[in-house]
Amino acid sequence: MRIGVLTAGGDCPGLNAVIRSVVHRAVTGHADEVIGFEDGFVGLLEGRFRELDLDSVSGILARGGTILGSARLERARLREAADNADELCRRYGIDVLIPIGGEGTLTAARMLSDAGMPVVGVPKTIDNDINGTDRTFGFDTAVTVATEAIDRLQTTAESHQRVMVVEVMGRHAGWIALEAGMASGAHGICVPERPFDPADLVDMVEKRFARGKKFAVVCVAEGAHPAKDTMDYGVGAIDKYGHERFAGIGTTLARELEARLGKEARPVILGHVQRGGVPTPYDRVLATRFGWHAVEAAHARSFGHMTALHGTRISLVPLADAVTHLKTVPENRMDEAESVY
Ligand code: F6P
């Protein structure tokens, strides 16, 4: 079998572990050939690819980013790929494509699959918001990075009697804010799923100061927003990939809290630091298992599916189920994380 693999969308710790695992399983387990397309679907459309053998994936298990490069692609160009699905397979001689990516990539994978291309997807995203899998690799690393950052901010906030507002990634789902906030004992957690009232945060900070705890840390997802009529907060523009460019909730909220409390409040935007660098052992293992199972799925001709984690088991989920909606934080998980003054 000849397998094409690509990484698309935002990068994520563990991508290289999947690529390595696909090559290992394909070459040593099945005597397959593997080619890697550069810069995601762009490389597939533009004919940029290279052969991947055991040597080319040696030493990449723990490396962040992706050796293949990644890119987002406009919808119109994806349509072009879907319209030429058969021809693309023939051009590269591939029997299956393994795209590794988040919601946008898996939606593209589904389009290609519907157009007749044999596809097995592998879900990735630090946001952990792909439906149909308990976890995506990259999430554990992002939570680890954010938790360490918030732990550090707790001590400096206490030294200076400040409120720290830490903005983490999470456009539509607040999994990173929830888990990093819980793990580091943040005093307030704001997620996109549940609009917040800044008055509640003010109340929390005042109660803490009243009992002698003269600092507070609020962990806010980039996509979190205030409840209607509670605070001024503009809507961001939409970029060419259909993503909202956020107006900067961390900075706006810090400013708002400072004005309402009359106490110093500082924003800290963690940004892409959550996505860079080495994956945690958990993510390396999950990514490696996904790669192994993607190759097995290809040989079983289970096309139109993606690998998924259910409990401790890896299974296959139809791409159609994976992309119907995002996996957001349920109410009960937010209830468990309610502020402790
Ligand atoms: O989907 C992964 C993600 O890291 C989001 O959490 C974040 O909003 C987005 O990608 C950032 O994308 P970019 O690197 O294109 O700004």
Coordinates of C-alpha atoms and ligand atoms in Angstrom, one line a residue:
M1 CA 0.0 0.0 0.0
R2 CA 1.2 3.6 -0.6
I3 CA 0.1 6.0 2.1
G4 CA -0.1 9.8 1.9
V5 CA 0.1 11.7 5.2
L6 CA -0.3 15.4 6.0
T7 CA -0.7 17.7 8.9
A8 CA -3.1 20.7 8.5
G9 CA -4.5 23.5 10.6
G10 CA -2.8 24.9 13.7
D11 CA 0.2 22.9 14.9
C12 CA 0.0 20.9 18.0
P13 CA 2.4 18.9 20.2
G14 CA 2.3 15.2 19.1
L15 CA 2.0 15.7 15.4
N16 CA 5.5 14.3 14.8
A17 CA 4.7 11.4 17.0
V18 CA 1.8 10.5 14.8
I19 CA 3.9 10.8 11.6
R20 CA 6.6 8.6 13.1
S21 CA 4.1 6.0 14.2
V22 CA 2.4 5.9 10.8
V23 CA 5.7 5.4 9.1
H24 CA 6.9 2.7 11.7
R25 CA 3.7 0.7 11.5
A26 CA 3.3 1.1 7.7
V27 CA 6.9 0.2 6.8
T28 CA 7.8 -2.4 9.4
G29 CA 4.3 -3.9 9.9
H30 CA 3.1 -3.9 6.3
A31 CA 6.0 -3.1 4.0
D32 CA 4.1 -0.1 2.8
E33 CA 5.5 3.1 1.2
V34 CA 4.7 6.4 2.9
I35 CA 4.8 9.9 1.4
G36 CA 4.3 13.1 3.4
F37 CA 2.7 16.2 1.8
E38 CA 4.2 19.5 2.9
D39 CA 2.1 22.3 4.4
G40 CA -1.1 20.3 4.7
F41 CA -3.6 20.3 1.8
V42 CA -1.6 23.0 0.1
G43 CA 1.2 20.5 -0.6
L44 CA -1.4 18.0 -1.8
L45 CA -2.7 20.5 -4.3
E46 CA 0.7 21.8 -5.4
G47 CA 2.5 18.5 -5.6
R48 CA 4.9 19.2 -2.8
F49 CA 5.7 15.9 -1.0
R50 CA 8.6 13.7 0.1
E51 CA 9.1 10.0 0.7
L52 CA 9.1 9.1 4.4
D53 CA 11.2 6.1 5.5
L54 CA 12.4 5.0 9.0
D55 CA 15.4 7.3 8.8
S56 CA 13.3 10.4 8.0
V57 CA 11.3 10.0 11.2
S58 CA 14.1 9.0 13.4
G59 CA 14.4 11.3 16.5
I60 CA 11.1 13.2 16.1
L61 CA 8.9 11.5 18.7
A62 CA 9.4 14.2 21.3
R63 CA 9.8 17.1 18.9
G64 CA 7.1 19.8 18.9
G65 CA 5.6 21.2 15.7
T66 CA 5.5 19.1 12.5
I67 CA 8.3 18.1 10.2
L68 CA 5.9 18.3 7.3
G69 CA 4.8 21.8 8.0
S70 CA 1.2 22.9 8.3
A71 CA -1.2 25.4 6.8
R72 CA -4.8 26.4 6.7
L73 CA -6.6 26.4 3.4
E74 CA -9.4 28.5 2.1
R75 CA -12.7 26.7 1.5
A76 CA -12.6 27.3 -2.3
R77 CA -9.2 25.5 -2.6
L78 CA -10.5 22.6 -0.6
R79 CA -13.4 22.3 -3.0
E80 CA -10.8 22.2 -5.8
A81 CA -9.2 19.3 -4.0
A82 CA -12.5 17.5 -3.5
D83 CA -13.4 18.0 -7.2
N84 CA -10.1 16.4 -8.1
A85 CA -10.1 13.6 -5.5
D86 CA -9.6 10.7 -7.9
E87 CA -7.1 12.5 -10.0
L88 CA -5.0 13.4 -6.9
C89 CA -4.9 9.8 -5.8
R90 CA -3.7 8.7 -9.2
R91 CA -1.2 11.5 -9.5
Y92 CA 0.6 10.5 -6.3
G93 CA -0.2 6.8 -6.6
I94 CA -1.6 6.8 -3.1
D95 CA -4.1 4.2 -1.8
V96 CA -5.1 6.2 1.2
L97 CA -4.6 9.7 2.7
I98 CA -4.1 10.1 6.4
P99 CA -4.8 13.8 7.3
I100 CA -3.9 14.7 10.8
G101 CA -5.8 17.8 12.0
G102 CA -8.6 19.5 13.9
E103 CA -12.2 20.3 13.0
G104 CA -11.3 22.2 9.8
T105 CA -9.0 19.4 8.6
L106 CA -11.5 16.7 9.5
T107 CA -14.2 18.6 7.7
A108 CA -11.9 18.7 4.6
A109 CA -11.2 15.0 5.1
R110 CA -14.9 14.3 5.1
M111 CA -15.3 16.3 1.9
L112 CA -12.5 14.4 0.2
S113 CA -13.9 11.1 1.5
D114 CA -17.4 12.0 0.2
A115 CA -15.8 12.7 -3.1
G116 CA -14.4 9.2 -3.3
M117 CA -10.9 9.6 -1.8
P118 CA -9.9 6.8 0.6
V119 CA -9.3 8.7 3.8
V120 CA -8.5 7.8 7.5
G121 CA -8.4 10.9 9.7
V122 CA -6.4 11.4 12.9
P123 CA -7.9 14.1 15.3
K124 CA -5.5 16.6 16.8
T125 CA -6.0 19.9 18.7
I126 CA -4.9 21.5 21.9
D127 CA -8.5 22.6 22.3
N128 CA -9.8 19.0 22.9
D129 CA -13.0 20.0 21.1
I130 CA -13.4 17.2 18.5
N131 CA -16.6 15.3 18.9
G132 CA -16.4 11.5 19.0
T133 CA -13.2 11.2 20.9
D134 CA -12.6 11.5 24.7
R135 CA -9.3 13.3 24.1
T136 CA -7.2 14.8 21.3
F137 CA -3.4 14.7 21.7
G138 CA -1.9 18.2 22.3
F139 CA -4.5 19.0 24.9
D140 CA -2.5 17.5 27.8
T141 CA 0.6 19.4 26.8
A142 CA -1.4 22.7 26.6
V143 CA -3.0 22.1 30.0
T144 CA 0.4 21.3 31.4
V145 CA 2.0 24.5 30.0
A146 CA -1.0 26.7 31.1
T147 CA -1.0 25.1 34.6
E148 CA 2.6 25.8 35.1
A149 CA 2.1 29.4 34.0
I150 CA -0.8 29.9 36.4
D151 CA 1.1 28.3 39.3
R152 CA 3.9 30.9 38.6
L153 CA 1.4 33.7 38.4
Q154 CA -0.2 32.8 41.7
T155 CA 3.1 33.6 43.6
T156 CA 3.8 36.9 41.9
A157 CA 0.2 38.0 42.2
E158 CA 0.4 37.3 45.9
S159 CA 3.6 39.2 46.3
H160 CA 2.1 42.3 44.7
Q161 CA -1.6 42.0 45.8
R162 CA -2.7 41.9 42.2
V163 CA -5.4 40.3 40.2
M164 CA -3.9 38.3 37.3
V165 CA -6.1 37.6 34.3
V166 CA -4.6 34.7 32.3
E167 CA -5.9 34.2 28.8
V168 CA -5.6 30.7 27.4
M169 CA -6.5 29.3 24.0
G170 CA -10.0 27.9 23.3
R171 CA -12.1 29.6 20.7
H172 CA -15.4 27.8 21.1
A173 CA -14.6 25.3 23.9
G174 CA -13.1 26.1 27.3
W175 CA -11.4 22.8 28.0
I176 CA -8.0 24.3 28.5
A177 CA -9.3 27.1 30.8
L178 CA -11.4 24.6 32.7
E179 CA -8.6 22.0 33.3
A180 CA -5.7 24.4 33.7
G181 CA -7.8 26.6 36.0
M182 CA -8.8 23.6 38.1
A183 CA -5.3 22.2 38.2
S184 CA -3.8 25.4 39.4
G185 CA -6.6 26.5 41.7
A186 CA -7.5 29.7 39.7
H187 CA -10.1 31.7 41.6
G188 CA -12.2 32.4 38.5
I189 CA -12.6 30.4 35.3
C190 CA -14.4 31.8 32.3
V191 CA -15.2 29.7 29.2
P192 CA -17.0 30.4 25.9
E193 CA -19.8 28.0 26.8
R194 CA -21.0 30.0 29.8
P195 CA -21.1 33.8 29.5
F196 CA -19.7 35.4 32.6
D197 CA -20.8 38.4 34.7
P198 CA -17.8 40.6 35.7
A199 CA -19.7 41.5 38.8
D200 CA -19.3 37.9 40.0
L201 CA -15.5 38.2 39.6
V202 CA -15.4 41.5 41.4
D203 CA -17.4 39.9 44.2
M204 CA -15.0 37.0 44.4
V205 CA -11.9 39.3 44.5
E206 CA -13.5 41.5 47.2
K207 CA -14.4 38.5 49.3
R208 CA -10.8 37.2 49.0
F209 CA -9.3 40.5 50.0
A210 CA -11.8 40.7 53.0
R211 CA -10.5 37.4 54.3
G212 CA -6.9 38.5 54.0
K213 CA -6.1 36.7 50.7
K214 CA -5.0 39.8 48.8
F215 CA -4.6 38.4 45.3
A216 CA -6.6 36.5 42.8
V217 CA -6.0 34.7 39.5
V218 CA -8.7 34.4 36.8
C219 CA -8.3 32.0 33.9
V220 CA -10.2 33.0 30.8
A221 CA -10.5 31.2 27.5
E222 CA -9.8 33.5 24.5
G223 CA -13.4 32.8 23.2
A224 CA -15.1 33.6 26.6
H225 CA -17.4 36.6 26.5
P226 CA -19.4 38.6 29.1
A227 CA -23.1 38.1 29.5
K228 CA -25.3 40.6 27.7
D229 CA -25.2 44.1 29.0
T230 CA -22.7 43.4 31.8
M231 CA -19.6 44.9 30.2
D232 CA -18.4 46.5 26.9
Y233 CA -16.7 43.9 24.7
G234 CA -16.5 44.2 20.9
V235 CA -16.9 41.4 18.4
G236 CA -13.7 40.6 16.4
A237 CA -13.5 40.5 12.6
I238 CA -13.7 37.2 10.7
D239 CA -10.5 36.1 8.9
K240 CA -10.3 34.5 5.5
Y241 CA -10.6 31.0 7.0
G242 CA -13.9 31.9 8.7
H243 CA -12.3 32.2 12.2
E244 CA -13.3 35.0 14.4
R245 CA -10.3 37.3 15.4
F246 CA -11.0 37.9 19.1
A247 CA -11.0 41.4 20.6
G248 CA -8.7 40.3 23.4
I249 CA -10.9 39.3 26.4
G250 CA -7.9 38.9 28.8
T251 CA -6.8 42.5 28.3
T252 CA -10.3 43.9 28.3
L253 CA -11.3 42.0 31.4
A254 CA -8.2 43.0 33.3
R255 CA -8.9 46.6 32.5
E256 CA -12.5 46.2 33.6
L257 CA -11.7 44.5 36.9
E258 CA -9.0 47.2 37.7
A259 CA -11.6 49.9 37.1
R260 CA -14.3 48.3 39.1
L261 CA -12.1 47.1 42.0
G262 CA -9.6 50.0 42.2
K263 CA -6.9 47.3 42.5
E264 CA -4.2 46.5 40.1
A265 CA -5.2 43.8 37.5
R266 CA -2.8 42.6 34.9
P267 CA -3.5 40.5 31.8
V268 CA -1.2 37.7 30.7
I269 CA -1.8 36.2 27.3
L270 CA -0.3 32.7 27.0
G271 CA -1.0 32.4 23.2
H272 CA 1.1 30.0 21.1
V273 CA 3.4 29.0 23.9
Q274 CA 0.6 26.5 24.7
R275 CA 1.1 24.9 21.3
G276 CA 4.9 24.9 21.0
G277 CA 7.6 22.6 22.4
V278 CA 7.7 19.0 23.4
P279 CA 4.6 17.0 24.0
T280 CA 3.9 15.4 27.4
P281 CA 4.4 11.6 27.7
Y282 CA 0.6 11.3 27.7
D283 CA 0.3 13.1 24.3
R284 CA 3.2 11.1 22.8
V285 CA 1.5 7.8 23.7
L286 CA -1.9 8.9 22.5
A287 CA -0.4 10.2 19.2
T288 CA 1.6 7.1 18.7
R289 CA -1.5 4.9 19.3
F290 CA -3.5 7.0 16.8
G291 CA -0.9 6.6 14.2
W292 CA -0.7 2.8 14.6
H293 CA -4.5 2.5 14.4
A294 CA -4.8 4.8 11.4
V295 CA -2.5 2.4 9.4
E296 CA -4.5 -0.6 10.6
A297 CA -7.7 1.2 9.6
A298 CA -6.3 1.8 6.2
H299 CA -5.5 -1.9 5.7
A300 CA -8.9 -2.8 6.9
R301 CA -10.3 -0.4 4.3
S302 CA -12.2 1.5 7.0
F303 CA -12.2 4.7 5.0
G304 CA -14.2 7.7 6.0
H305 CA -13.3 7.2 9.6
M306 CA -11.0 8.8 12.2
T307 CA -9.2 7.3 15.1
A308 CA -10.7 8.1 18.5
L309 CA -10.1 7.4 22.2
H310 CA -12.9 5.9 24.2
G311 CA -11.9 5.3 27.7
T312 CA -8.6 3.5 27.3
R313 CA -9.5 1.9 23.9
I314 CA -8.8 3.3 20.5
S315 CA -11.7 2.9 18.1
L316 CA -12.9 4.3 14.8
V317 CA -15.6 6.9 14.4
P318 CA -17.2 8.0 11.1
L319 CA -15.8 11.4 10.0
A320 CA -19.4 12.5 9.5
D321 CA -20.1 12.1 13.3
A322 CA -16.8 13.8 14.3
V323 CA -17.6 17.0 12.4
T324 CA -21.3 17.6 13.1
H325 CA -20.6 19.7 16.2
L326 CA -17.8 20.6 18.5
K327 CA -17.4 18.9 21.9
T328 CA -17.9 21.7 24.3
V329 CA -17.6 21.8 28.1
P330 CA -20.8 20.5 29.7
E331 CA -22.6 22.4 32.4
N332 CA -21.8 19.8 35.1
R333 CA -18.0 20.2 34.5
M334 CA -18.3 23.9 35.0
D335 CA -20.4 23.4 38.1
E336 CA -17.6 21.4 39.6
A337 CA -15.2 24.2 38.9
E338 CA -17.2 27.0 40.5
S339 CA -15.0 29.6 42.3
V340 CA -13.8 29.0 45.7
Y341 CA -13.2 32.3 47.5
Ligands
F6P1 O1 -7.4 25.3 17.2 C1 -6.2 25.4 17.8 C2 -5.8 26.8 18.1 O2 -4.6 26.8 18.8 C3 -6.9 27.6 18.9 O3 -6.9 27.3 20.3 C4 -6.5 29.0 18.6 O4 -7.6 29.9 18.7 C5 -6.1 28.9 17.2 O5 -5.7 27.6 16.9 C6 -5.0 29.9 16.8 O6 -4.7 29.8 15.5 P1 -3.6 30.6 14.7 O7 -2.3 30.0 15.1 O8 -3.9 30.4 13.3 O9 -3.7 32.0 15.2

